[in-house]
Amino acid sequence: MIRPSGLLATALLLLAGLPLLATAALALGALFDASAWRALWQDPQLLPALAYSLWTGLAATTIAWWATRALLAQGFVQHSLDRLLRGLPVMLATPHAAFAIGLAFLLAPSGWLLRALSPWLTGFHFPPPWPTTQDPWGLGLIAALVFKEIPFLLWTAATQLQRDDLRRRWRAEHTLAQTLGYTPRRAFARVVWPQLAPRLTGPLLAVLAYGLTVVDMALVIGPARPPTLAVLAWQWLQDADLATNAQGAAAGGVLVLAVGLSVLLWRGVQALARRRTLRSDGRRGRLPAHRRSDLSWGAWLLAGVYAAVLLALAVGSVAGIWPFPALWPEALTAQAWHSVWASRGTVLTTLGLAAASSALALAWAVAWLECAPRPWDAALRPLLYLPLLLPAVLWVVGLYGLALWLRIEGRWPALLLAHTLMALPYALLALAPAYTGFDPRYRAISDSLGHGRWHFLLRVKWPLLRRALAASAAVGAAVSVAQYLPTLYLGAGRWATVTTEAVTLAAGAQRSLTSAYAGLQWLLPALGFALAAWVGRPRRFTVTGT
């Protein structure tokens, strides 16, 4: 006889698994067009665009991975992880497109960086014709990806390092390694990191897949002639000609192959690095001397870049006349914010989608983690992470096919479906470590007192997990706010959000209005994280004397 929890887990699997599988099948089904593949292969833009995608994606992932390891080593060795992670909510709340827009305003020839150095150092009285944004080397896109992915990797690592069982064990092993002659940082590299790194494989592969297939950031700050392959595929998919549209789907297939080969390459490099580490450990007498360095500058650099980006958006949104090389606008105006207020329906649409999709994603994640047997969860996680691993340009093709089949294209339910499927894996990723690590002795105590399951969940488990639950909901809402391609493609031009407005305006010359929408794109998730922090704050009890 099947238990009720098993039936509920099956229903949950069908509820989320069928749309995910249908979307993936429709997306991959669009690849079986021989004429589209021939046209793609004959297009002279294919190989340069693919090279840009591989270069920017792999370089950004490598740098972000190295920087994350260095920052985690610093925090673990100096017992300062809490201080290191304190600013992560603000960074995580900053959408990719908003960060790219703010960084472009900093690095542009007329941006703050050159203004601060002109004319006293550079001699410039006019903006130079330098390709500092959308540069032909992809360096701006790499920088934007690196600074955006480091906080995500730090956050996923923190979910492991903050588990009591792992923290105590790794701290004891780290101390033991130091008694054997290892310095604190080398002990972290030899003992803690080899155990932590495999637990970050899923988030790392998501970062790699995103870097290879990102569209909105590449539109804002990536190379343009030619663009990355993801942007090129998106441009072809928007074409009214069916043959060109099919060519865009084929380009998405090339991105799938590129992601798969890059993952295999990355795993091979990691395996070689592990073997090299083991060989070096076997030669204790030949260990290189530890280079002492204070990596606190890395944390300050990360925080400083985010502060500068957000300040650039804030000032840019109220800037009036601002001649070069003046460091501050000659006049401030709220005209851009008046325009945003006049289009407040866009903000309401964004908030409605974020609230609804995050609530649905959180409810599903809680029900799944509560009811699904552990073997099911372990086996089916790859299915649930499909939206993170498939290229966004190909994923929206499948979503659009599903919306057409359901006859909801261009309607609000289509947007809700798309946003929920994208928020679901992030909500699950945020909630799973705390939920699966919950101490089972609480349940045993509740049962011994004669309380049922719902009493235990409502009065014990969920209140104790409210911080993780609130954080998961905030992450889901932030993911919804940041959605660009699904909103544009499934909305059929009938629905606008702050993200679609910000990315569209970034291609024009309306700095103040672009900054206002990009700032709002950050403000909405930031408010969500602030609300989550308030909901998850520790309870305080006061004892009154008699």
XYZ file of C-alpha atoms in Angstrom:
546
model
C 0.000 0.000 0.000
C 1.318 3.421 -0.999
C 1.628 5.887 1.875
C -0.133 9.286 1.566
C 3.229 11.057 1.510
C 4.245 8.902 -1.451
C 1.066 9.803 -3.300
C 1.641 13.503 -2.625
C 5.251 13.237 -3.784
C 4.058 11.574 -6.998
C 1.512 14.342 -7.539
C 4.160 16.996 -6.912
C 6.515 15.293 -9.338
C 3.842 15.272 -12.027
C 2.884 18.880 -11.292
C 6.412 20.183 -11.831
C 7.992 17.383 -13.850
C 5.493 17.321 -16.698
C 5.838 21.033 -17.585
C 9.621 20.802 -17.234
C 9.867 17.710 -19.421
C 7.384 19.093 -21.950
C 9.330 22.346 -22.183
C 12.635 20.512 -22.596
C 11.160 18.150 -25.194
C 9.650 20.986 -27.220
C 12.905 22.934 -27.005
C 15.018 20.000 -28.157
C 12.425 19.060 -30.769
C 12.977 22.418 -32.439
C 16.527 21.297 -33.254
C 15.557 18.661 -35.818
C 15.611 20.877 -38.898
C 18.404 19.951 -41.298
C 18.017 23.085 -43.426
C 18.373 25.298 -40.326
C 21.613 23.538 -39.389
C 22.979 23.964 -42.915
C 22.113 27.673 -42.898
C 23.701 28.056 -39.451
C 26.924 26.345 -40.524
C 27.175 28.593 -43.583
C 26.664 31.774 -41.565
C 30.006 33.578 -41.154
C 29.008 34.877 -37.712
C 28.717 31.401 -36.151
C 32.346 30.623 -35.251
C 33.302 34.125 -33.978
C 30.106 34.287 -31.905
C 30.722 30.802 -30.489
C 34.310 31.752 -29.661
C 33.073 34.832 -27.786
C 30.612 32.706 -25.800
C 33.240 30.129 -24.844
C 35.845 32.747 -23.956
C 33.598 34.929 -21.814
C 31.758 32.046 -20.123
C 34.792 29.921 -19.265
C 36.967 32.882 -18.243
C 34.276 34.352 -15.980
C 33.530 30.989 -14.338
C 37.223 30.270 -13.717
C 37.877 33.670 -12.147
C 34.692 33.537 -10.036
C 35.560 30.030 -8.805
C 39.111 31.036 -7.858
C 37.937 34.213 -6.115
C 35.236 32.314 -4.200
C 37.793 29.803 -2.952
C 40.141 32.592 -1.850
C 37.390 34.491 -0.002
C 36.103 31.331 1.692
C 39.640 30.428 2.796
C 40.027 33.890 4.294
C 36.700 33.720 6.101
C 37.245 30.190 7.420
C 40.800 30.731 8.618
C 40.087 34.101 10.229
C 36.736 32.969 11.692
C 35.088 35.848 9.830
C 32.574 34.049 7.625
C 29.634 35.890 9.165
C 31.254 39.247 8.431
C 32.137 38.125 4.902
C 28.560 37.036 4.192
C 26.877 40.059 5.753
C 26.554 42.001 2.508
C 25.459 39.067 0.338
C 21.702 39.828 0.431
C 22.285 43.210 -1.220
C 24.497 41.622 -3.868
C 22.118 38.734 -4.515
C 19.225 41.167 -4.789
C 20.969 42.990 -7.645
C 19.706 41.481 -10.914
C 22.240 40.658 -13.592
C 20.884 43.205 -16.060
C 20.773 46.011 -13.473
C 24.365 45.280 -12.450
C 25.480 45.266 -16.086
C 23.783 48.615 -16.699
C 25.374 50.198 -13.630
C 28.794 48.780 -14.497
C 28.453 50.090 -18.047
C 27.715 53.559 -16.664
C 30.897 53.326 -14.590
C 33.145 52.069 -17.392
C 31.726 54.020 -20.331
C 33.933 56.708 -21.926
C 31.661 59.255 -20.262
C 31.345 57.216 -17.067
C 32.386 58.033 -13.538
C 35.716 56.227 -13.745
C 37.104 58.477 -16.475
C 35.355 61.530 -15.023
C 37.231 60.989 -11.756
C 40.540 60.905 -13.637
C 39.843 63.761 -16.057
C 41.262 66.167 -16.935
C 43.904 66.261 -14.197
C 45.399 62.840 -15.085
C 44.104 61.886 -18.530
C 43.961 65.372 -20.071
C 40.545 64.551 -21.533
C 37.981 67.329 -21.862
C 35.684 65.160 -23.971
C 34.865 61.436 -23.730
C 37.493 59.442 -25.666
C 36.399 57.026 -28.425
C 37.381 53.982 -26.390
C 35.451 50.677 -26.488
C 35.259 50.384 -22.694
C 31.775 48.845 -22.890
C 30.768 46.273 -25.476
C 34.505 45.934 -26.096
C 35.703 43.535 -28.813
C 37.526 41.373 -26.246
C 34.487 40.670 -24.052
C 36.289 41.968 -20.954
C 33.334 44.061 -19.788
C 31.028 41.043 -19.950
C 33.584 38.884 -18.127
C 33.912 41.468 -15.350
C 30.132 41.748 -14.971
C 29.705 37.967 -14.819
C 32.524 37.546 -12.295
C 31.187 40.144 -9.876
C 27.656 38.741 -10.171
C 28.537 35.059 -9.741
C 30.915 35.371 -6.772
C 28.083 36.274 -4.316
C 25.976 33.355 -5.598
C 28.816 30.869 -5.105
C 29.610 32.324 -1.678
C 25.977 32.010 -0.673
C 25.704 28.366 -1.770
C 28.969 27.588 0.033
C 27.668 29.315 3.158
C 24.667 26.977 3.261
C 27.165 24.143 3.738
C 29.620 25.884 6.056
C 26.830 27.041 8.359
C 25.527 23.504 8.963
C 26.459 22.601 12.530
C 27.530 19.033 11.763
C 29.778 19.952 8.842
C 31.177 23.045 10.491
C 32.216 21.190 13.641
C 33.760 18.296 11.700
C 35.637 20.480 9.227
C 36.852 22.789 11.978
C 38.228 19.803 13.926
C 39.913 18.368 10.816
C 41.359 21.788 9.992
C 42.841 22.039 13.488
C 44.251 18.515 13.216
C 45.918 19.346 9.893
C 47.649 22.311 11.508
C 49.108 20.035 14.188
C 50.679 18.037 11.339
C 52.578 21.096 10.133
C 50.188 22.711 7.655
C 49.623 26.453 7.794
C 45.982 27.536 8.299
C 45.386 28.414 4.634
C 47.106 25.281 3.350
C 45.114 23.198 5.808
C 41.942 24.705 4.357
C 43.125 23.933 0.811
C 44.095 20.352 1.666
C 41.343 19.347 4.098
C 38.247 21.563 3.904
C 38.134 22.649 0.273
C 38.315 19.093 -1.215
C 35.204 18.229 0.804
C 33.375 21.497 0.142
C 34.066 21.810 -3.596
C 32.077 18.684 -4.666
C 29.060 20.033 -2.796
C 29.211 23.148 -4.989
C 29.195 21.224 -8.267
C 25.541 21.949 -9.018
C 25.766 25.719 -8.423
C 29.071 25.858 -10.301
C 27.614 24.134 -13.367
C 24.653 26.518 -13.226
C 27.107 29.437 -13.205
C 29.005 27.952 -16.147
C 25.813 27.332 -18.135
C 24.586 30.851 -17.423
C 27.880 32.441 -18.417
C 27.910 30.590 -21.739
C 24.283 31.399 -22.597
C 23.481 34.777 -20.977
C 21.530 37.217 -23.148
C 20.455 40.282 -21.134
C 23.915 41.083 -19.725
C 25.523 40.443 -23.112
C 23.062 42.845 -24.747
C 24.067 45.573 -22.305
C 27.815 45.157 -21.893
C 28.943 42.308 -24.165
C 30.659 42.452 -27.575
C 28.452 43.552 -30.457
C 30.171 42.797 -33.787
C 29.573 39.934 -33.694
C 27.745 39.392 -30.401
C 27.926 36.214 -28.366
C 26.150 33.209 -29.822
C 23.310 33.479 -27.283
C 22.533 37.048 -28.379
C 22.806 36.042 -32.031
C 20.395 33.153 -31.452
C 17.973 35.498 -29.707
C 18.081 37.958 -32.606
C 17.320 35.156 -35.058
C 14.483 33.820 -32.891
C 12.827 37.232 -32.964
C 12.868 37.315 -36.767
C 9.503 36.935 -38.492
C 11.018 34.650 -41.164
C 10.468 31.000 -40.179
C 13.779 29.875 -41.685
C 15.711 32.471 -39.673
C 13.700 31.518 -36.603
C 14.670 27.874 -37.050
C 18.298 28.948 -37.446
C 18.051 30.623 -34.039
C 16.796 27.363 -32.512
C 19.722 25.528 -34.123
C 22.100 28.081 -32.583
C 20.522 27.210 -29.242
C 21.401 23.585 -29.961
C 25.020 24.584 -30.522
C 24.926 26.262 -27.119
C 23.646 23.015 -25.572
C 26.628 21.173 -27.064
C 28.967 23.953 -25.927
C 27.641 23.732 -22.357
C 27.955 19.934 -22.342
C 31.522 19.958 -23.661
C 32.489 22.768 -21.285
C 31.122 20.792 -18.336
C 33.158 17.740 -19.374
C 36.250 19.919 -19.803
C 35.723 21.510 -16.398
C 35.302 18.142 -14.697
C 38.466 16.868 -16.383
C 40.465 19.849 -15.192
C 39.134 19.411 -11.650
C 40.075 15.706 -11.678
C 43.606 16.558 -12.797
C 43.864 19.208 -10.080
C 42.744 16.715 -7.421
C 45.318 14.137 -8.564
C 48.018 16.791 -8.527
C 47.010 17.761 -4.995
C 47.205 14.151 -3.835
C 50.646 13.730 -5.400
C 51.906 16.903 -3.730
C 50.534 15.676 -0.405
C 52.552 12.501 -0.864
C 55.744 14.565 -0.926
C 55.445 16.363 2.381
C 59.059 17.478 2.248
C 58.574 19.234 -1.085
C 55.544 21.298 -0.226
C 55.997 24.867 -1.466
C 56.269 27.532 1.155
C 52.982 29.120 2.056
C 52.661 32.624 0.732
C 51.054 34.744 3.386
C 48.716 37.350 2.011
C 45.832 39.279 3.385
C 42.905 38.638 1.085
C 40.630 41.121 2.836
C 41.131 43.444 -0.129
C 39.077 40.966 -2.168
C 36.024 41.361 0.043
C 36.452 45.140 0.061
C 36.807 45.191 -3.732
C 33.631 43.153 -4.153
C 31.682 45.400 -1.797
C 33.173 48.533 -3.355
C 32.188 47.577 -6.894
C 28.590 46.891 -5.842
C 28.442 50.164 -3.921
C 29.787 52.066 -6.937
C 27.334 50.377 -9.311
C 24.327 51.115 -7.099
C 25.487 54.701 -6.543
C 25.887 55.160 -10.308
C 22.296 53.983 -10.841
C 20.959 56.176 -8.034
C 22.705 59.345 -9.243
C 22.030 58.547 -12.884
C 18.301 58.255 -12.230
C 18.098 61.886 -11.025
C 20.812 63.401 -13.222
C 19.882 66.276 -15.458
C 22.528 68.115 -17.504
C 25.861 66.405 -16.870
C 28.712 67.606 -19.107
C 32.022 65.762 -19.268
C 34.294 65.726 -17.255
C 32.170 67.051 -14.367
C 32.061 64.554 -11.503
C 28.549 65.613 -10.448
C 25.502 66.639 -12.526
C 24.837 70.355 -12.892
C 21.182 69.750 -12.077
C 19.099 67.043 -10.444
C 15.641 66.141 -11.677
C 12.959 63.595 -10.803
C 11.618 63.465 -14.347
C 12.696 59.845 -14.844
C 10.882 58.745 -11.699
C 7.781 60.631 -12.813
C 7.906 58.572 -16.018
C 8.224 55.390 -13.957
C 5.223 56.427 -11.865
C 3.221 57.102 -15.004
C 3.977 53.512 -16.048
C 3.291 52.022 -12.615
C 1.343 49.198 -14.232
C 4.736 47.800 -15.204
C 5.812 47.796 -11.557
C 2.550 46.164 -10.465
C 2.970 43.446 -13.087
C 6.509 42.807 -11.836
C 5.391 42.633 -8.195
C 2.419 40.397 -8.979
C 4.530 37.910 -10.934
C 7.255 37.913 -8.281
C 4.842 37.335 -5.396
C 2.801 34.645 -7.140
C 5.702 32.712 -8.676
C 7.802 32.761 -5.481
C 4.829 31.608 -3.393
C 4.110 28.719 -5.776
C 7.779 27.751 -5.980
C 8.184 27.850 -2.190
C 5.019 25.823 -1.596
C 6.171 23.179 -4.068
C 9.699 23.051 -2.624
C 8.406 22.641 0.953
C 5.933 19.941 -0.043
C 8.566 18.091 -2.069
C 11.237 18.159 0.653
C 8.660 17.112 3.245
C 7.092 14.233 1.341
C 9.521 12.929 -1.271
C 11.653 9.945 -0.247
C 15.363 10.757 -0.177
C 16.195 8.409 -3.117
C 13.546 10.182 -5.225
C 14.961 13.561 -4.327
C 18.527 12.536 -5.155
C 17.529 10.926 -8.464
C 15.206 13.659 -9.722
C 17.163 16.795 -8.804
C 18.703 16.976 -12.325
C 15.188 17.178 -13.785
C 14.277 20.024 -11.460
C 17.457 21.899 -12.418
C 16.739 21.760 -16.165
C 15.947 25.517 -16.360
C 19.418 26.255 -14.995
C 21.291 23.969 -17.370
C 19.560 24.501 -20.708
C 20.401 27.688 -22.621
C 17.817 30.396 -21.965
C 17.247 31.015 -25.682
C 16.360 27.346 -26.190
C 14.374 27.113 -22.965
C 12.038 29.925 -24.014
C 11.413 28.151 -27.330
C 10.117 25.184 -25.370
C 8.131 27.414 -23.023
C 6.509 29.152 -25.967
C 5.593 25.813 -27.529
C 4.028 24.724 -24.234
C 2.096 28.000 -23.977
C 0.811 27.552 -27.518
C -0.342 24.027 -26.719
C -2.099 25.286 -23.570
C -3.477 28.283 -25.527
C -2.221 30.800 -22.988
C 0.444 32.606 -25.060
C 0.506 36.356 -24.475
C -1.520 36.017 -21.253
C -0.651 36.448 -17.598
C -0.897 32.677 -16.814
C 1.819 32.042 -19.416
C 4.127 34.497 -17.665
C 3.296 32.975 -14.284
C 4.120 29.488 -15.578
C 7.427 30.656 -17.049
C 8.466 32.591 -13.945
C 7.471 29.773 -11.579
C 9.442 27.148 -13.495
C 12.498 29.430 -13.374
C 12.072 30.285 -9.675
C 11.494 26.671 -8.622
C 15.078 25.345 -8.837
C 16.469 28.423 -7.072
C 13.907 28.159 -4.271
C 14.695 24.462 -3.879
C 18.431 25.145 -3.930
C 18.046 27.790 -1.222
C 15.795 25.731 1.039
C 17.148 22.187 0.721
C 20.272 22.406 2.943
C 18.395 23.752 5.961
C 15.312 21.579 5.423
C 17.140 18.287 4.929
C 19.544 19.109 7.770
C 16.731 19.659 10.306
C 17.367 17.663 13.479
C 14.976 14.632 13.486
C 15.003 14.511 17.291
C 12.516 17.377 17.349
C 10.006 15.132 15.584
C 10.652 12.317 18.037
C 10.024 14.644 20.982
C 6.819 15.956 19.397
C 5.581 12.404 18.772
C 6.381 11.397 22.344
C 4.116 14.211 23.525
C 1.247 12.871 21.457
C 1.206 15.583 18.789
C 0.450 14.840 15.167
C 2.389 15.736 12.049
C 0.596 18.987 11.290
C 1.063 20.206 14.852
C 4.774 19.437 14.553
C 5.069 21.276 11.225
C 3.050 24.340 12.237
C 4.332 24.724 15.791
C 7.886 23.362 15.664
C 9.540 22.716 12.304
C 8.359 25.596 10.133
C 8.771 28.232 12.873
C 12.344 27.043 13.448
C 12.963 27.112 9.691
C 11.261 30.434 9.055
C 14.595 32.105 8.237
C 15.346 29.549 5.510
C 11.741 29.655 4.265
C 11.757 33.446 4.045
C 15.141 33.455 2.307
C 13.920 30.884 -0.218
C 10.860 33.006 -0.995
C 13.048 36.104 -1.412
C 15.361 34.248 -3.795
C 12.387 33.089 -5.851
C 11.008 36.619 -6.043
C 14.408 37.999 -7.091
C 14.643 35.386 -9.856
C 11.185 36.375 -11.094
C 12.034 40.077 -11.167
C 15.173 39.336 -13.209
C 13.404 37.344 -15.939
C 13.939 38.913 -19.363
C 13.644 36.373 -22.176
C 10.608 34.459 -20.840
C 8.729 37.714 -20.211
C 9.534 39.101 -23.632
C 8.879 35.881 -25.541
C 5.797 34.512 -23.778
C 4.317 37.948 -23.153
C 4.235 38.524 -26.930
C 4.921 42.217 -26.347
C 1.736 42.679 -24.301
C 3.356 42.643 -20.865
C 6.245 44.730 -19.617
C 8.271 44.398 -16.419
C 10.985 46.587 -14.957
C 13.593 44.204 -16.400
C 12.306 44.285 -19.979
C 12.059 48.070 -19.754
C 15.582 48.454 -18.328
C 17.250 46.228 -20.941
C 15.327 47.862 -23.791
C 16.225 51.358 -22.603
C 19.886 50.394 -22.157
C 20.218 50.283 -25.950
C 19.197 53.951 -26.180
C 20.551 57.213 -24.844
C 18.081 57.861 -21.985
C 20.543 57.509 -19.118
C 18.232 58.795 -16.394
C 15.237 56.624 -17.335
C 17.461 53.574 -17.826
C 19.016 54.143 -14.404
C 15.592 54.544 -12.805
C 14.312 51.226 -14.144
C 17.598 49.458 -13.383
C 17.549 50.913 -9.857
C 13.980 49.747 -9.415
C 15.062 46.344 -10.680
C 17.438 46.217 -7.700
C 15.124 47.884 -5.187
C 12.264 45.379 -5.508
C 14.371 42.269 -4.715
C 16.240 44.219 -2.013
C 12.940 44.923 -0.286
C 12.125 41.227 -0.568
C 15.391 40.248 1.104
C 14.870 42.895 3.777
C 11.401 41.479 4.487
C 12.886 37.968 4.629
C 15.523 39.153 7.117
C 12.802 40.697 9.276
C 10.643 37.559 9.175
C 13.632 35.333 9.931
C 15.062 37.438 12.741
C 15.837 35.512 15.958
C 13.046 35.462 18.485
C 13.755 37.267 21.721
C 12.199 36.331 25.003
C 12.038 38.508 28.065
C 11.848 37.144 31.562
C 9.998 39.239 34.073
C 10.571 38.784 37.739
C 7.768 38.188 40.179
